[in-house]
Amino acid sequence: MASTRTPGRRSRAFTVFLSIVSVFVVVVLLGGGILVWTVQRSFPQLAGDLTVAGLDGEVTVLRDDAGIPTLEADSAHDLFLAQGFVHAQDRFWEMDFRRHVTSGRLAELFGEAQVGTDTFVRTLGWRAVAEEEVALLDEKTLGWYQAYADGVNAYLDQRSGADLSLEYAVLGLQNPGYEPEKWTPADSVAWLKAMAWDLRSNLEDEIDRTLMATELTPEQMAQVYPPYPYSENPTIVPSDPPAPAPASVGTATPIAAISDETVDSLVELRGILAAMPALLGRAGSDIGSNSWVVSGELTESGLPLLANDPHLGPALPSVWYQMGLRCSTVSEACPFDVGGFSFSGMPGIIIGHNSQVAWGFTNLGPDVADLYLEKVSDDTVELDGVLQPLTIREETVKVAGGENVPIRIRSTSRGPLVTDISDEFGTIAADYPATAELPDGSYELSLQWTALTPGRTPGAIFAVNQATDWDSFREGAKLFDVPSQNLLYADVDGNIGYQAPGLIPVRLSGDGTVPQSGWTSGTGWSGYLDFESLPTLFNPPSGYIVTANNAVTGASFPSLITRDWDAGYRASRIVERIEEGIASGADFTADDMSSIQADNTNAIAERLAPYIADLAPSSNARLGTDLLEGWDFSDDADSAEAAYFNIFWRNLLENTFAPKVPDETPPAGGSQWFQVVAGLLDDPESEWWASEDDSIVTRDDALTLALSEAWTEAERTMGSNPDDWTWGELHTLTIRNGSFGESGIAPIEMLFNRGPYELGGGSSVVNAVGWYAPDGYTVDWVPSMRQVVDLSDFDASTWINLTGASGHAYHSNYVDQTTLWQKHETRVWPFSPDAVKQATRDTLTLSP
């Protein structure tokens, strides 16, 4: 990959631009009338009649008081054309920004500061792969994507500049000549690459393991990367009897010393990954989801209930867009009657239900990305002793307000070269098929990733939307190549099911946990697991299925999916709640499902409690143990105990564990470190507890120090009276616009961002409002939406979004759902024609 500027660095021109914009914003804010006019001019027409080019017949758009639309059309062509039009009405800036990210063209909007990011995205080739996938679409599917694009373009024909969105008014101060291009099917499909990237599983872990191994022994690596706790936490597909845990990940591929240059290169790559626009959220174990389904045998209605809440990074507007899509007469020619959560920029419904089946997603998390150390000489790469030519393509990054930047992208047969590594890589993993001493040469890292192979996912969405039973649902799932998701299923006939889909590589050697040697054909992938061999479950005897990024199968499953499962604390708690309900004889309702989604039980607090209670500390630590006595381990927003415990937890990680690992890989909290600490509690003399200066020697010393320092920090941040402490005061969410909301200029951010909102929940808690311990307590990941589908009466289903339907700042539907979401309240989800009509506030007729 060509060397580039650091993605996050601002150019002088961009800094000057932001200063000008901030002055403009202050002037606009002082002149309130100007602000109202500037903002409201982009609000779309929601009622009455509009002419839309390309339609064959009329389409009705019925919106409720939250601005959520249900579209009804006589043909699938008109339905998706109208969906594109409506998405553009509410979310076009979001769509335009995303397509600039996915095509490596952010510098065309924001200038030279984005050249590094654009270069990396182009190196991965998201847009190129998307165009290949469009070329593979069958005529009908391509026609639906094209109809959607035609609808977006029909809206662009009617509006431009600030009439599209407030962001264009701000952008126009720096980039006055910018005009959005026409939308294309590839713009839609490229979004799937961004989704796959943000859900790519363990790429950062692969880098972190290599960096960790520079300072930790193999035994310590095994403790930091423990295997999934099969004996404690559940698998999605039951293992009977439970299989023993495999060898620890930390010892699977031990790493000896590596060169400083290699460490620097891996740190550089890690920094590039962190600087990438995370459209679904920053990488980490908290990117995940909860989804579970209970059969009619366990429900009040006698038919299944399906719950789902994907955990992603917070965004404004929300990554999800709620809507209904209905053919006036459902037929083979127009087979859609579906509602749920869509992505603006994409046709169809991603998660939701139709008139026969419902489905939910959680991230399966297979290891689908590997790094390889390649021996490169000029424009060739060595493989089995033979020099082979690299594939080279040259592109130009256009820069707003600056000179164009040519880039040169090189790829091996496995994938693109993503960073340069100078000098020697040093000693590599003991089980590599190469010798420990590398010959002289230049070494670089390449990336092999399933999403860089053209696949069938663009057609999977429509297939799932049309499914009428388990068999047709599985046929749709079979097309879902990337990203691999846990697909949960229920139908009106009372069936429930689970299917793992996706391209999951079969490795010739290694387990994908650390970079492999690329100069031999003895590494790499030999193919993918066959769909029929992937885990599946249908109508299990238990009457329920739970997926929460936990291990799918027992350790005896014959094929490797990943070594990096979430440790399963959320899944365990959900199972516990369901089993408690079964034991009490209760019949589950939709409200019960929502109650489980709101569960704040903190597993590591419960595990640590007896060890804290056994301490006999003095001073501040004693005040801490007294406060925690009798706590129910619930991370409620109004809880003083939750506030103090989480401060204690962060101090424990920072004081005890962070000094022993590389600075680049600090303890993040979450399920991995829950498991690490829990595994050490019964070894009070472990070297992990001791400090470098020997002032702390044992587990009890470390716990006492963390309790004392946590009390001091709590008093400093929340005052001296614990009665005034609350977890929500620390654990706040500011929802940020993904572009101008991250500018660093307060007046601009004030236009687009909203918050802070005080929240309960936490990392590895069912209410997965996650936080990254090295940065503090603010919220980094959230349940991005919540749904509960009632298969006995779809109109009794509920849903809630993180924000609102509108992407227009200051619109009444911009963040109108956020306070409901914050309080774990939800909205009725009208689906039947009568229910939709009764909920309608605005009716818009689109005509040819």
PDB file of N, CA and C in Angstrom, residues 562-605:
ATOM      1  N   THR A 562     -14.178 -20.188  14.845  1.00  0.00           N
ATOM      2  CA  THR A 562     -13.304 -19.166  15.403  1.00  0.00           C
ATOM      3  C   THR A 562     -12.832 -19.645  16.766  1.00  0.00           C
ATOM      4  N   ARG A 563     -11.757 -19.065  17.247  1.00  0.00           N
ATOM      5  CA  ARG A 563     -11.341 -19.255  18.630  1.00  0.00           C
ATOM      6  C   ARG A 563     -11.767 -18.062  19.488  1.00  0.00           C
ATOM      7  N   ASP A 564     -12.338 -17.056  18.868  1.00  0.00           N
ATOM      8  CA  ASP A 564     -12.578 -15.785  19.553  1.00  0.00           C
ATOM      9  C   ASP A 564     -14.053 -15.520  19.802  1.00  0.00           C
ATOM     10  N   TRP A 565     -14.737 -16.462  20.407  1.00  0.00           N
ATOM     11  CA  TRP A 565     -16.126 -16.231  20.781  1.00  0.00           C
ATOM     12  C   TRP A 565     -16.209 -15.193  21.895  1.00  0.00           C
ATOM     13  N   ASP A 566     -17.325 -14.466  21.960  1.00  0.00           N
ATOM     14  CA  ASP A 566     -17.670 -13.781  23.185  1.00  0.00           C
ATOM     15  C   ASP A 566     -17.770 -14.841  24.279  1.00  0.00           C
ATOM     16  N   ALA A 567     -17.405 -14.479  25.502  1.00  0.00           N
ATOM     17  CA  ALA A 567     -17.316 -15.484  26.567  1.00  0.00           C
ATOM     18  C   ALA A 567     -18.659 -15.999  27.048  1.00  0.00           C
ATOM     19  N   GLY A 568     -19.755 -15.394  26.608  1.00  0.00           N
ATOM     20  CA  GLY A 568     -21.058 -15.995  26.841  1.00  0.00           C
ATOM     21  C   GLY A 568     -21.802 -15.551  28.088  1.00  0.00           C
ATOM     22  N   TYR A 569     -21.372 -14.454  28.712  1.00  0.00           N
ATOM     23  CA  TYR A 569     -22.065 -14.006  29.926  1.00  0.00           C
ATOM     24  C   TYR A 569     -23.473 -13.511  29.624  1.00  0.00           C
ATOM     25  N   ARG A 570     -23.650 -12.808  28.502  1.00  0.00           N
ATOM     26  CA  ARG A 570     -25.002 -12.350  28.136  1.00  0.00           C
ATOM     27  C   ARG A 570     -25.900 -13.552  27.843  1.00  0.00           C
ATOM     28  N   ALA A 571     -25.373 -14.483  27.067  1.00  0.00           N
ATOM     29  CA  ALA A 571     -26.166 -15.666  26.731  1.00  0.00           C
ATOM     30  C   ALA A 571     -26.563 -16.422  27.991  1.00  0.00           C
ATOM     31  N   SER A 572     -25.634 -16.540  28.921  1.00  0.00           N
ATOM     32  CA  SER A 572     -25.920 -17.254  30.157  1.00  0.00           C
ATOM     33  C   SER A 572     -27.045 -16.584  30.940  1.00  0.00           C
ATOM     34  N   ARG A 573     -27.022 -15.261  31.008  1.00  0.00           N
ATOM     35  CA  ARG A 573     -28.055 -14.550  31.750  1.00  0.00           C
ATOM     36  C   ARG A 573     -29.414 -14.662  31.063  1.00  0.00           C
ATOM     37  N   ILE A 574     -29.441 -14.591  29.734  1.00  0.00           N
ATOM     38  CA  ILE A 574     -30.710 -14.732  29.012  1.00  0.00           C
ATOM     39  C   ILE A 574     -31.300 -16.121  29.252  1.00  0.00           C
ATOM     40  N   VAL A 575     -30.455 -17.153  29.157  1.00  0.00           N
ATOM     41  CA  VAL A 575     -30.916 -18.519  29.431  1.00  0.00           C
ATOM     42  C   VAL A 575     -31.439 -18.608  30.862  1.00  0.00           C
ATOM     43  N   GLU A 576     -30.725 -18.006  31.798  1.00  0.00           N
ATOM     44  CA  GLU A 576     -31.147 -18.037  33.198  1.00  0.00           C
ATOM     45  C   GLU A 576     -32.526 -17.406  33.369  1.00  0.00           C
ATOM     46  N   ARG A 577     -32.747 -16.258  32.706  1.00  0.00           N
ATOM     47  CA  ARG A 577     -34.046 -15.596  32.810  1.00  0.00           C
ATOM     48  C   ARG A 577     -35.157 -16.462  32.217  1.00  0.00           C
ATOM     49  N   ILE A 578     -34.879 -17.081  31.075  1.00  0.00           N
ATOM     50  CA  ILE A 578     -35.895 -17.946  30.451  1.00  0.00           C
ATOM     51  C   ILE A 578     -36.180 -19.153  31.334  1.00  0.00           C
ATOM     52  N   GLU A 579     -35.139 -19.770  31.845  1.00  0.00           N
ATOM     53  CA  GLU A 579     -35.329 -20.942  32.703  1.00  0.00           C
ATOM     54  C   GLU A 579     -36.075 -20.575  33.982  1.00  0.00           C
ATOM     55  N   GLU A 580     -35.814 -19.391  34.539  1.00  0.00           N
ATOM     56  CA  GLU A 580     -36.555 -18.941  35.716  1.00  0.00           C
ATOM     57  C   GLU A 580     -38.044 -18.815  35.393  1.00  0.00           C
ATOM     58  N   GLY A 581     -38.331 -18.289  34.202  1.00  0.00           N
ATOM     59  CA  GLY A 581     -39.726 -18.180  33.791  1.00  0.00           C
ATOM     60  C   GLY A 581     -40.387 -19.527  33.632  1.00  0.00           C
ATOM     61  N   ILE A 582     -39.680 -20.468  33.034  1.00  0.00           N
ATOM     62  CA  ILE A 582     -40.223 -21.815  32.849  1.00  0.00           C
ATOM     63  C   ILE A 582     -40.481 -22.468  34.210  1.00  0.00           C
ATOM     64  N   ALA A 583     -39.515 -22.330  35.129  1.00  0.00           N
ATOM     65  CA  ALA A 583     -39.639 -22.955  36.442  1.00  0.00           C
ATOM     66  C   ALA A 583     -40.816 -22.394  37.235  1.00  0.00           C
ATOM     67  N   SER A 584     -41.110 -21.109  37.005  1.00  0.00           N
ATOM     68  CA  SER A 584     -42.213 -20.482  37.745  1.00  0.00           C
ATOM     69  C   SER A 584     -43.568 -20.801  37.133  1.00  0.00           C
ATOM     70  N   GLY A 585     -43.554 -21.415  35.949  1.00  0.00           N
ATOM     71  CA  GLY A 585     -44.798 -21.741  35.270  1.00  0.00           C
ATOM     72  C   GLY A 585     -45.396 -20.594  34.506  1.00  0.00           C
ATOM     73  N   ALA A 586     -44.636 -19.496  34.363  1.00  0.00           N
ATOM     74  CA  ALA A 586     -45.152 -18.320  33.661  1.00  0.00           C
ATOM     75  C   ALA A 586     -45.196 -18.576  32.160  1.00  0.00           C
ATOM     76  N   ASP A 587     -46.177 -17.991  31.499  1.00  0.00           N
ATOM     77  CA  ASP A 587     -46.260 -18.007  30.040  1.00  0.00           C
ATOM     78  C   ASP A 587     -45.739 -16.666  29.535  1.00  0.00           C
ATOM     79  N   PHE A 588     -44.732 -16.720  28.671  1.00  0.00           N
ATOM     80  CA  PHE A 588     -44.047 -15.502  28.256  1.00  0.00           C
ATOM     81  C   PHE A 588     -44.924 -14.625  27.370  1.00  0.00           C
ATOM     82  N   THR A 589     -44.756 -13.311  27.550  1.00  0.00           N
ATOM     83  CA  THR A 589     -45.409 -12.314  26.718  1.00  0.00           C
ATOM     84  C   THR A 589     -44.342 -11.416  26.106  1.00  0.00           C
ATOM     85  N   ALA A 590     -44.770 -10.535  25.203  1.00  0.00           N
ATOM     86  CA  ALA A 590     -43.835  -9.582  24.611  1.00  0.00           C
ATOM     87  C   ALA A 590     -43.212  -8.697  25.682  1.00  0.00           C
ATOM     88  N   ASP A 591     -43.981  -8.338  26.688  1.00  0.00           N
ATOM     89  CA  ASP A 591     -43.436  -7.529  27.782  1.00  0.00           C
ATOM     90  C   ASP A 591     -42.324  -8.264  28.516  1.00  0.00           C
ATOM     91  N   ASP A 592     -42.468  -9.573  28.672  1.00  0.00           N
ATOM     92  CA  ASP A 592     -41.414 -10.361  29.320  1.00  0.00           C
ATOM     93  C   ASP A 592     -40.130 -10.324  28.497  1.00  0.00           C
ATOM     94  N   MET A 593     -40.271 -10.390  27.181  1.00  0.00           N
ATOM     95  CA  MET A 593     -39.089 -10.326  26.321  1.00  0.00           C
ATOM     96  C   MET A 593     -38.395  -8.964  26.456  1.00  0.00           C
ATOM     97  N   SER A 594     -39.175  -7.905  26.506  1.00  0.00           N
ATOM     98  CA  SER A 594     -38.600  -6.567  26.686  1.00  0.00           C
ATOM     99  C   SER A 594     -37.914  -6.446  28.035  1.00  0.00           C
ATOM    100  N   SER A 595     -38.483  -7.089  29.036  1.00  0.00           N
ATOM    101  CA  SER A 595     -37.869  -7.067  30.362  1.00  0.00           C
ATOM    102  C   SER A 595     -36.496  -7.728  30.350  1.00  0.00           C
ATOM    103  N   ILE A 596     -36.368  -8.815  29.622  1.00  0.00           N
ATOM    104  CA  ILE A 596     -35.059  -9.473  29.524  1.00  0.00           C
ATOM    105  C   ILE A 596     -34.078  -8.571  28.788  1.00  0.00           C
ATOM    106  N   GLN A 597     -34.530  -7.894  27.727  1.00  0.00           N
ATOM    107  CA  GLN A 597     -33.650  -6.972  27.007  1.00  0.00           C
ATOM    108  C   GLN A 597     -33.110  -5.880  27.925  1.00  0.00           C
ATOM    109  N   ALA A 598     -33.863  -5.533  28.965  1.00  0.00           N
ATOM    110  CA  ALA A 598     -33.466  -4.464  29.886  1.00  0.00           C
ATOM    111  C   ALA A 598     -32.652  -4.983  31.066  1.00  0.00           C
ATOM    112  N   ASP A 599     -32.303  -6.253  31.108  1.00  0.00           N
ATOM    113  CA  ASP A 599     -31.617  -6.833  32.262  1.00  0.00           C
ATOM    114  C   ASP A 599     -30.210  -6.245  32.405  1.00  0.00           C
ATOM    115  N   ASN A 600     -29.907  -5.746  33.607  1.00  0.00           N
ATOM    116  CA  ASN A 600     -28.638  -5.069  33.865  1.00  0.00           C
ATOM    117  C   ASN A 600     -27.683  -5.863  34.738  1.00  0.00           C
ATOM    118  N   THR A 601     -27.914  -7.146  34.930  1.00  0.00           N
ATOM    119  CA  THR A 601     -27.074  -7.933  35.821  1.00  0.00           C
ATOM    120  C   THR A 601     -25.626  -7.980  35.326  1.00  0.00           C
ATOM    121  N   ASN A 602     -24.700  -7.638  36.226  1.00  0.00           N
ATOM    122  CA  ASN A 602     -23.279  -7.561  35.910  1.00  0.00           C
ATOM    123  C   ASN A 602     -22.599  -8.835  36.405  1.00  0.00           C
ATOM    124  N   ALA A 603     -22.181  -9.687  35.480  1.00  0.00           N
ATOM    125  CA  ALA A 603     -21.658 -11.007  35.843  1.00  0.00           C
ATOM    126  C   ALA A 603     -20.349 -10.924  36.611  1.00  0.00           C
ATOM    127  N   ILE A 604     -19.462 -10.022  36.233  1.00  0.00           N
ATOM    128  CA  ILE A 604     -18.180  -9.960  36.931  1.00  0.00           C
ATOM    129  C   ILE A 604     -18.356  -9.401  38.332  1.00  0.00           C
ATOM    130  N   ALA A 605     -19.343  -8.527  38.525  1.00  0.00           N
ATOM    131  CA  ALA A 605     -19.624  -8.035  39.877  1.00  0.00           C
ATOM    132  C   ALA A 605     -20.084  -9.173  40.772  1.00  0.00           C
TER     133      ALA A 605
END
